Tab-separated table of C-alpha atoms in Angstrom:
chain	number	residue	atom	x	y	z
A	494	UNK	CA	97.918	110.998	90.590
A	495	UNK	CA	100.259	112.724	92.379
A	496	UNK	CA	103.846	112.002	90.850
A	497	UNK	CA	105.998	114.664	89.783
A	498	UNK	CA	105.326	115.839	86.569
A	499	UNK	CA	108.924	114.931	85.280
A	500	UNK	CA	108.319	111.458	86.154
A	501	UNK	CA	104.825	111.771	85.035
A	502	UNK	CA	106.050	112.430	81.520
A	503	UNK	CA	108.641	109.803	81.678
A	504	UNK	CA	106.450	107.222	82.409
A	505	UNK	CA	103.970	108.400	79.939
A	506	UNK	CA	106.663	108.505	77.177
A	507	UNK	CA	107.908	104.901	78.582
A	508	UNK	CA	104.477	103.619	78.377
A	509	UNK	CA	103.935	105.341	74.579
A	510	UNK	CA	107.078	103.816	72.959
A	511	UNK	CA	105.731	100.377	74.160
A	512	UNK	CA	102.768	100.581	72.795
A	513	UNK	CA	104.315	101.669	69.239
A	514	UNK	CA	106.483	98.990	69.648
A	515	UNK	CA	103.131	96.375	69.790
A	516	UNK	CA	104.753	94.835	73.508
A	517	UNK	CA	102.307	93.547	75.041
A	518	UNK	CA	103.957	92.779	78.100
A	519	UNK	CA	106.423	94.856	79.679
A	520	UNK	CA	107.244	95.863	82.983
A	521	UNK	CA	106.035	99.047	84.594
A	522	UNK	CA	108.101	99.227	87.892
A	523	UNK	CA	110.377	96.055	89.092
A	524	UNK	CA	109.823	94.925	92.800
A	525	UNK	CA	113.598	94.251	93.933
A	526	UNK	CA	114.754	92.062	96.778
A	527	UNK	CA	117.851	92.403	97.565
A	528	UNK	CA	117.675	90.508	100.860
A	529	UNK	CA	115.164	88.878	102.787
A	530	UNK	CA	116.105	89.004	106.410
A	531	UNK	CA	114.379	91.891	108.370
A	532	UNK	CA	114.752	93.274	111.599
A	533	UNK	CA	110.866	93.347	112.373
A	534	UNK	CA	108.394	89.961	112.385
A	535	UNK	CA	105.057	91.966	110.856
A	536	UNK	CA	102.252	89.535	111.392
A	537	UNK	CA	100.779	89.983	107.675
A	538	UNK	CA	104.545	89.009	106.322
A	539	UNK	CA	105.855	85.774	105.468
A	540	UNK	CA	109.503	86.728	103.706
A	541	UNK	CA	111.689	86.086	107.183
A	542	UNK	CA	109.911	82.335	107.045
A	543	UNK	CA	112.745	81.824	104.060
A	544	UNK	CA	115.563	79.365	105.120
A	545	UNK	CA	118.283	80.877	107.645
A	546	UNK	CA	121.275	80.466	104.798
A	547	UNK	CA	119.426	82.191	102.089
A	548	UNK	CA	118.486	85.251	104.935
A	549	UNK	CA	122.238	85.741	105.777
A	550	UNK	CA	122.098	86.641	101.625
A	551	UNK	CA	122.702	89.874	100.099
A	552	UNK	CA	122.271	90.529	96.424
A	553	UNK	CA	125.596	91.980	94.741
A	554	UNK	CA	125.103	95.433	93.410
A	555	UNK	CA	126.312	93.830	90.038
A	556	UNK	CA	123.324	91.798	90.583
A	557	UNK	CA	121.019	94.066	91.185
A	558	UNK	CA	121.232	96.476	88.364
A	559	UNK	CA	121.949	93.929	85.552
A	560	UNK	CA	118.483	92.833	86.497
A	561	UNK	CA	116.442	95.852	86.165
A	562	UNK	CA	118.696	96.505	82.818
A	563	UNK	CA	117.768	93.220	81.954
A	564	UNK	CA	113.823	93.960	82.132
A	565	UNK	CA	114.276	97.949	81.029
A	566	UNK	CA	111.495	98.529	83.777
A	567	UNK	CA	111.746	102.953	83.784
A	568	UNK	CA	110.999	102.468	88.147
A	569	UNK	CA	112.445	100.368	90.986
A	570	UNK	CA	110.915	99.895	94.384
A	571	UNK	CA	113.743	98.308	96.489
A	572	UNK	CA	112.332	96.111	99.242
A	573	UNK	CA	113.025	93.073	101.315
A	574	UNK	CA	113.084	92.531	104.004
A	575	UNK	CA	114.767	95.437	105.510
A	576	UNK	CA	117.095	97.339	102.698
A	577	UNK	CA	118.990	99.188	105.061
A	578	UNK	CA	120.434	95.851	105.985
A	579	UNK	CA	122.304	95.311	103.011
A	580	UNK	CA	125.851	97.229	103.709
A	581	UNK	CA	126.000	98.481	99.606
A	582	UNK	CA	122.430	99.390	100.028
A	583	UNK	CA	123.325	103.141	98.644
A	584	UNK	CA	125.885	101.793	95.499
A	585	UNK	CA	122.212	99.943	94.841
A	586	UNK	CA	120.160	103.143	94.636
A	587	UNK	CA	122.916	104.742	93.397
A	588	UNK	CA	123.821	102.786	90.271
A	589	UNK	CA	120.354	102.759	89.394
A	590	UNK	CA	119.983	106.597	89.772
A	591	UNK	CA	122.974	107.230	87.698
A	592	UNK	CA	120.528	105.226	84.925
A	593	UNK	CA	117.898	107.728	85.336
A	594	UNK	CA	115.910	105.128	87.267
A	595	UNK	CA	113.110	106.031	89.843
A	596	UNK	CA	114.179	104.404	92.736
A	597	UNK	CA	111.773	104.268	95.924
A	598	UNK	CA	113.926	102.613	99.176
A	599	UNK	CA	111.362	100.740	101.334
A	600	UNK	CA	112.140	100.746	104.549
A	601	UNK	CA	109.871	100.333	107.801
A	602	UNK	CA	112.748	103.140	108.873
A	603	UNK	CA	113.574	101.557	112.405
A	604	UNK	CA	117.725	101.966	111.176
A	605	UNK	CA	117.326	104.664	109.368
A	606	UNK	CA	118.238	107.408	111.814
A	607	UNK	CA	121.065	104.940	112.842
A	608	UNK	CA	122.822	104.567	109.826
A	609	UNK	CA	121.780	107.475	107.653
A	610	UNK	CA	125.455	108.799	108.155
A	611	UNK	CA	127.107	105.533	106.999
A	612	UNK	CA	125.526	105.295	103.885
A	613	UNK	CA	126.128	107.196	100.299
A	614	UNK	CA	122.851	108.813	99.944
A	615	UNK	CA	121.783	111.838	98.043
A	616	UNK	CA	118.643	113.824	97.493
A	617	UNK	CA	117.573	113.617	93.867
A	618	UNK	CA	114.364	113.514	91.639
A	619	UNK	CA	114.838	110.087	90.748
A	620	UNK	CA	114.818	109.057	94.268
A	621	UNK	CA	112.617	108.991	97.087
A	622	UNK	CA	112.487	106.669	100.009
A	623	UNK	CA	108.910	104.806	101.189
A	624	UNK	CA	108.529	104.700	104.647
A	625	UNK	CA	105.815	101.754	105.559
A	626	UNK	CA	103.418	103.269	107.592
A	627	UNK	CA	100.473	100.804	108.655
A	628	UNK	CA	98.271	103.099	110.827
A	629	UNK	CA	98.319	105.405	113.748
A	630	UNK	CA	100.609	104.774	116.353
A	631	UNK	CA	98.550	101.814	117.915
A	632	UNK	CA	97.514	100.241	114.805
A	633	UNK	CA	101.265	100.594	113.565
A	634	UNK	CA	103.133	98.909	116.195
A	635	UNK	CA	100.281	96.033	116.930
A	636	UNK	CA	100.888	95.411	113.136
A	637	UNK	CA	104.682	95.115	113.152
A	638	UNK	CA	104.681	93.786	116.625
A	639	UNK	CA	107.036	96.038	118.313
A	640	UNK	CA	106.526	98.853	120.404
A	641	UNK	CA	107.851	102.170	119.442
A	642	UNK	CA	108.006	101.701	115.741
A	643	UNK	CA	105.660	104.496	114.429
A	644	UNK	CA	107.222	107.361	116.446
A	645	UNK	CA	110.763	106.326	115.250
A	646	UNK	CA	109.235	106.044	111.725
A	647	UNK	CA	108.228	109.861	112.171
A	648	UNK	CA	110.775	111.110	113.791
A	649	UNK	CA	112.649	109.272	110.593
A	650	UNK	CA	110.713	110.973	108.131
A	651	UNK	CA	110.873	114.581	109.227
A	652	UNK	CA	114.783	113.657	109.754
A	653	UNK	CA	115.001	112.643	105.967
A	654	UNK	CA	112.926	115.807	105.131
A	655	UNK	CA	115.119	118.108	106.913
A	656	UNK	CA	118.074	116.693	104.612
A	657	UNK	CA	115.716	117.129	101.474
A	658	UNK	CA	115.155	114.040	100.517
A	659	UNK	CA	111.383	112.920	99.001
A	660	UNK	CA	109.652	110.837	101.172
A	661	UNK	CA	106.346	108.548	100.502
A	662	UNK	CA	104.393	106.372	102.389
A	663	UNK	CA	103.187	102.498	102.121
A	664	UNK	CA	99.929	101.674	103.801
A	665	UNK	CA	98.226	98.141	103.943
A	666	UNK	CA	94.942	98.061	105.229
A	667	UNK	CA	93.478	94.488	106.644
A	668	UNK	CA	89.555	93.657	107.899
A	669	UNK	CA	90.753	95.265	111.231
A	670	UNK	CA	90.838	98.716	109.832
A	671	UNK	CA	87.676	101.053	109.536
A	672	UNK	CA	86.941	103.673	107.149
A	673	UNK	CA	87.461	106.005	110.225
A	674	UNK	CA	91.101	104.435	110.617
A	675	UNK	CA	91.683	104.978	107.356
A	676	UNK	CA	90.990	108.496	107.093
A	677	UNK	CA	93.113	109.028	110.329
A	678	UNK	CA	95.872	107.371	108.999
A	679	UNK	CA	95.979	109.537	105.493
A	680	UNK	CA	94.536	112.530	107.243
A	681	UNK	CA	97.824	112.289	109.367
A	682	UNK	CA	100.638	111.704	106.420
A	683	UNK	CA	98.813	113.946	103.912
A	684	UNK	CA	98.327	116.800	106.680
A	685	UNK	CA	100.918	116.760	109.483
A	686	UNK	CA	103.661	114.754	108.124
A	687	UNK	CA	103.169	116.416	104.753
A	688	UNK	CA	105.024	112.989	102.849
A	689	UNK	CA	105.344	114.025	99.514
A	690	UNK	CA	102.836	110.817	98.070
A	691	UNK	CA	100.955	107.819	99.512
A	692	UNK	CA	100.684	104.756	98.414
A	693	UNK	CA	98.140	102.661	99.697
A	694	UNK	CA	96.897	99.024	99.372
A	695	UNK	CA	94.538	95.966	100.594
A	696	UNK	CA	96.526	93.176	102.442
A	697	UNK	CA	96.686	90.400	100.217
A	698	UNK	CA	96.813	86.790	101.825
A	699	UNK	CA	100.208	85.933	101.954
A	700	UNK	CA	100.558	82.407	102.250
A	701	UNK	CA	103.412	82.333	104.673
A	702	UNK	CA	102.373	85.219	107.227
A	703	UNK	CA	101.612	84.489	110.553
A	704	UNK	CA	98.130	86.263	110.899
A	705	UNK	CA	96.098	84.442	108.269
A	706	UNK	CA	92.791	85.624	110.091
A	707	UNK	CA	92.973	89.630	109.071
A	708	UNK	CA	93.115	89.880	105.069
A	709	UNK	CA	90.661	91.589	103.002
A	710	UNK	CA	87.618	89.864	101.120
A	711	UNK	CA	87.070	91.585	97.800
A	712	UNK	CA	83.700	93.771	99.104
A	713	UNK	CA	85.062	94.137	102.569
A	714	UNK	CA	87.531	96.300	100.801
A	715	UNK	CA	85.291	97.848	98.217
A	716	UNK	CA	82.798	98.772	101.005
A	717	UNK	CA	85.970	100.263	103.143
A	718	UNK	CA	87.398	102.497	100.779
A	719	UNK	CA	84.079	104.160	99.456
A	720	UNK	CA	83.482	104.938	102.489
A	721	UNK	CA	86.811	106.286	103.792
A	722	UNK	CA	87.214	107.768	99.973
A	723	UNK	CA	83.215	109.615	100.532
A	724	UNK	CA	82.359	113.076	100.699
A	725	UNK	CA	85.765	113.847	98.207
A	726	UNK	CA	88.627	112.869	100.858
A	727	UNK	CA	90.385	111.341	98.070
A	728	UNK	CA	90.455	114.122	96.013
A	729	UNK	CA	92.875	115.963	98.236
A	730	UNK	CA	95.047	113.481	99.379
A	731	UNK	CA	98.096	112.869	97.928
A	732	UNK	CA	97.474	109.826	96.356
A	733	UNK	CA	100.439	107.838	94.339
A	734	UNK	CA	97.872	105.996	92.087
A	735	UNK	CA	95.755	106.418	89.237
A	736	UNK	CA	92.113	107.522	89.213
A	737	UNK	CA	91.101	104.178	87.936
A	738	UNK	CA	92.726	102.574	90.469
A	739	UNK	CA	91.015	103.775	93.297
A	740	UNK	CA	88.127	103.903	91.542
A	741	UNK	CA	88.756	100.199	91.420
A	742	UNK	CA	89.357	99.702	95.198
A	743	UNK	CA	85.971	101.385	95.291
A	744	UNK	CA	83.834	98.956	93.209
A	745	UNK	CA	83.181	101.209	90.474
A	746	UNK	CA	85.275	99.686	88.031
A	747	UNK	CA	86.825	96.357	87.526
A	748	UNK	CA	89.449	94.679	86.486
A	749	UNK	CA	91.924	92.043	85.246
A	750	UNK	CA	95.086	91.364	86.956
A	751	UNK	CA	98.110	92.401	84.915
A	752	UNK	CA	101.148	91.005	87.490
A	753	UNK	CA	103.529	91.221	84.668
A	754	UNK	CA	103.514	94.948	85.123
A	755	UNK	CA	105.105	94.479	88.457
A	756	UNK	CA	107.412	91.672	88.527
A	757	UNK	CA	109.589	90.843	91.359
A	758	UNK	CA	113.184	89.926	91.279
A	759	UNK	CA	114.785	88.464	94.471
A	760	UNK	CA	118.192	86.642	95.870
A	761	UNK	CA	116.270	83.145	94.029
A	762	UNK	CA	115.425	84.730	90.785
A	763	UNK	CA	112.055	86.063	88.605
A	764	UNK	CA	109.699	85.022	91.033
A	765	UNK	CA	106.439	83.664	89.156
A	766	UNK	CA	104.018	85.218	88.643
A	767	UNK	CA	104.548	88.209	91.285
A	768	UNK	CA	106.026	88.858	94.790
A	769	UNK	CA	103.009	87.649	96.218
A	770	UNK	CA	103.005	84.456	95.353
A	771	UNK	CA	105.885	82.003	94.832
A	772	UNK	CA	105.095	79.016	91.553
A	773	UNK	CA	108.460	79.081	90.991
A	774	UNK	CA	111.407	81.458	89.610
A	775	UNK	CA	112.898	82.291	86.390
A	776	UNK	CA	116.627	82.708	85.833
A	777	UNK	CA	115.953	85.674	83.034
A	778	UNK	CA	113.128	88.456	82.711
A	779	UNK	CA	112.051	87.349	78.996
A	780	UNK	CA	111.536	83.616	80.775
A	781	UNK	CA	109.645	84.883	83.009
A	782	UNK	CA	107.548	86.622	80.373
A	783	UNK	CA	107.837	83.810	78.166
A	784	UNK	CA	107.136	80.595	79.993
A	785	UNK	CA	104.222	82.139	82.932
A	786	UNK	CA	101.130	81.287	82.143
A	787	UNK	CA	99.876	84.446	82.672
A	788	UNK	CA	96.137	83.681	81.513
A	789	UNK	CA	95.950	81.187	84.784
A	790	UNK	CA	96.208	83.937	87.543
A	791	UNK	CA	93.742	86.455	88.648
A	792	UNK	CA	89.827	86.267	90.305
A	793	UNK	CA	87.828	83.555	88.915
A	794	UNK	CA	91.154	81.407	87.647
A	795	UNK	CA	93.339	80.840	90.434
A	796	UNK	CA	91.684	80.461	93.902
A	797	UNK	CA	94.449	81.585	95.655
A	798	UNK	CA	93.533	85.054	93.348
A	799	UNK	CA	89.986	85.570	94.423
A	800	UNK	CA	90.416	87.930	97.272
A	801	UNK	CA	93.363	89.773	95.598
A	802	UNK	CA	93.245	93.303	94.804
A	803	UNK	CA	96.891	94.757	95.595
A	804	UNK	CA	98.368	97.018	93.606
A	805	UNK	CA	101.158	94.826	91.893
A	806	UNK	CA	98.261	93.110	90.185
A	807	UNK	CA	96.069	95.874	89.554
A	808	UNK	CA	97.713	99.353	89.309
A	809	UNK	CA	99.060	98.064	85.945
A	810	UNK	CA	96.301	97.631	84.558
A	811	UNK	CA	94.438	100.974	85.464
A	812	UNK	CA	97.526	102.721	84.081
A	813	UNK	CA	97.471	100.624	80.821
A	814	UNK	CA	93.001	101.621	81.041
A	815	UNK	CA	94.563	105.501	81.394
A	816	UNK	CA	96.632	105.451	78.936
A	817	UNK	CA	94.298	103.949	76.186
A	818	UNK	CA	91.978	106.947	77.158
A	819	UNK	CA	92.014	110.621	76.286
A	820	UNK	CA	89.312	111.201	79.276
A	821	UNK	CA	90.923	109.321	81.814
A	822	UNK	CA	94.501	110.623	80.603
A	823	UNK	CA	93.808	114.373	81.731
A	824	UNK	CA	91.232	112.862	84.559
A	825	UNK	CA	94.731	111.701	85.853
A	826	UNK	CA	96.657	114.665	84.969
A	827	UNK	CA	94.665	116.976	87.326
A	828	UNK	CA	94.197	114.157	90.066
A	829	UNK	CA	90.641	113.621	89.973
């Protein structure tokens, strides 16, 4: 794993007091929503098919943070719809950096060179912002259906880089990709962009996205990623997840889904049981902890589950695996 090692021991502390504590659920990083409406129609997502009123929302910064003190989650990874459309965006990131939050900004970066200027950002360790990066330029702009989106996304990246800011990536990979894409696609952010991490995932079958024909079976994406992962590739790129996790996108390991690691709070609520799928909302984290049946959702319980292996479900659970392991602890600590 490739985070910093301040945040490395943060986390690792985090993760420690829970477990002398005896929680067994707690959250590990908080998906936050403060909006829904985006300024791009990506074909594998369905959160602009939400009702016009509630995309003319934005969550109050009030809102916002109360919720992620609420939960006590030690990382935030801001997301939408499009962030940089919410005009107190930077209070957002802001008030939670003051808190000694890692905050990540999502952002496909189409307004970021636009409004950079108007907003209150600053470089810091607790704050990096996550481009979404779905391929090579082809493969990028057929996925978010617009031409010209990838180069602005670079051009956006080495502009945030230039003003010392961290910046990550956020790849999903669907049944159109190859191994060979793959590797391009890391190749290029691990090698000529330089991003400082990469976060990478399988697209999971979002109910309400318009492409319903290009998601990833469970050994379509075990068979892509050992083979884009072969010969030691993974070993030096700069991966933003655990060993075990991408030895679990691999097939060599297996297993349970853990979604109340990463739970998702949005403009309705808790949403139940993550941000991928929507049975409901709660009005407070410890109902949402409380009152989800958490036993009813992963492969082999809920069908909508069986092809899932994104990292909101997953990741958790190969930390938690880490963590309960002295071999897999320094495994992770040198990024192997």
């Amino acid at each position: 794993m490739n985070m910093p090692l301040h945040q490395s021991l943060r986390i690792a502390g985090y993760l420690l007091g829970q477990k002398l504590r005896r929680r067994e659920k707690f959250p590990l990083i908080v998906e936050l929503e403060p909006l829904f409406a985006c300024n791009l129609k990506c074909a594998g997502c369905g959160k602009i098919q939400q009702p016009h009123d509630l995309l003319r929302q934005r969550m109050p910064v009030e809102r916002a943070v109360n919720a992620i003190e609420e939960c006590g989650a030690p990382m935030v990874s801001i997301a939408g719809g499009e962030p940089l459309m919410h005009p107190q965006i930077d209070e957002i990131v802001n008030e939670l950096v003051k808190r000694k939050k890692y905050v990540f900004l999502c952002t496909n970066a189409v307004l970021l060179r636009k409004r950079i200027d108007k907003f209150d950002f600053k470089p810091s360790k607790y704050f990096a912002f996550a481009v979404h990066i779905d391929g090579l330029r082809e493969r990028h702009d057929a996925s978010v259906d617009k031409e010209g989106v990838f180069d602005e996304a670079v051009e956006a990246v080495k502009e945030l880089q230039k003003r010392g800011f961290r910046v990550t990536t956020n790849t999903t990979f669907f049944n159109t990709d190859t191994p060979q894409t793959v590797i391009e696609v890391l190749d290029y952010l691990n090698d000529d962009l330089k991003v400082s991490e990469m976060m990478i995932s399988p697209a999971y079958a979002y109910e309400k996205a318009p492409d319903q024909e290009h998601f990833l079976g469970v050994q379509e994406t075990r068979e892509l990623f050992r083979k884009a992962f072969a010969d030691g590739r993974r070993k030096r790129w700069r991966l933003n997840h655990s060993p075990l996790f991408l030895d679990f996108l691999e097939g060599k390991v297996d297993f349970s889904c853990t979604a109340w690691g990463i739970p998702s709070y949005s403009l309705l609520g808790w949403q139940k049981p993550c941000y991928l799928m929507s049975d409901g909302y709660a009005k407070t984290y410890r109902e949402l902890i409380e009152e989800t049946d958490w036993d009813a959702y992963g492969r082999g319980k809920d069908p909508r589950c069986a092809n899932c292996m994104a990292h909101c479900g997953y990741e958790p659970t190969a930390v938690l695996a880490t963590l309960g392991s002295l071999k897999e602890s320094l495994r992770a600590a040198v990024g192997r």
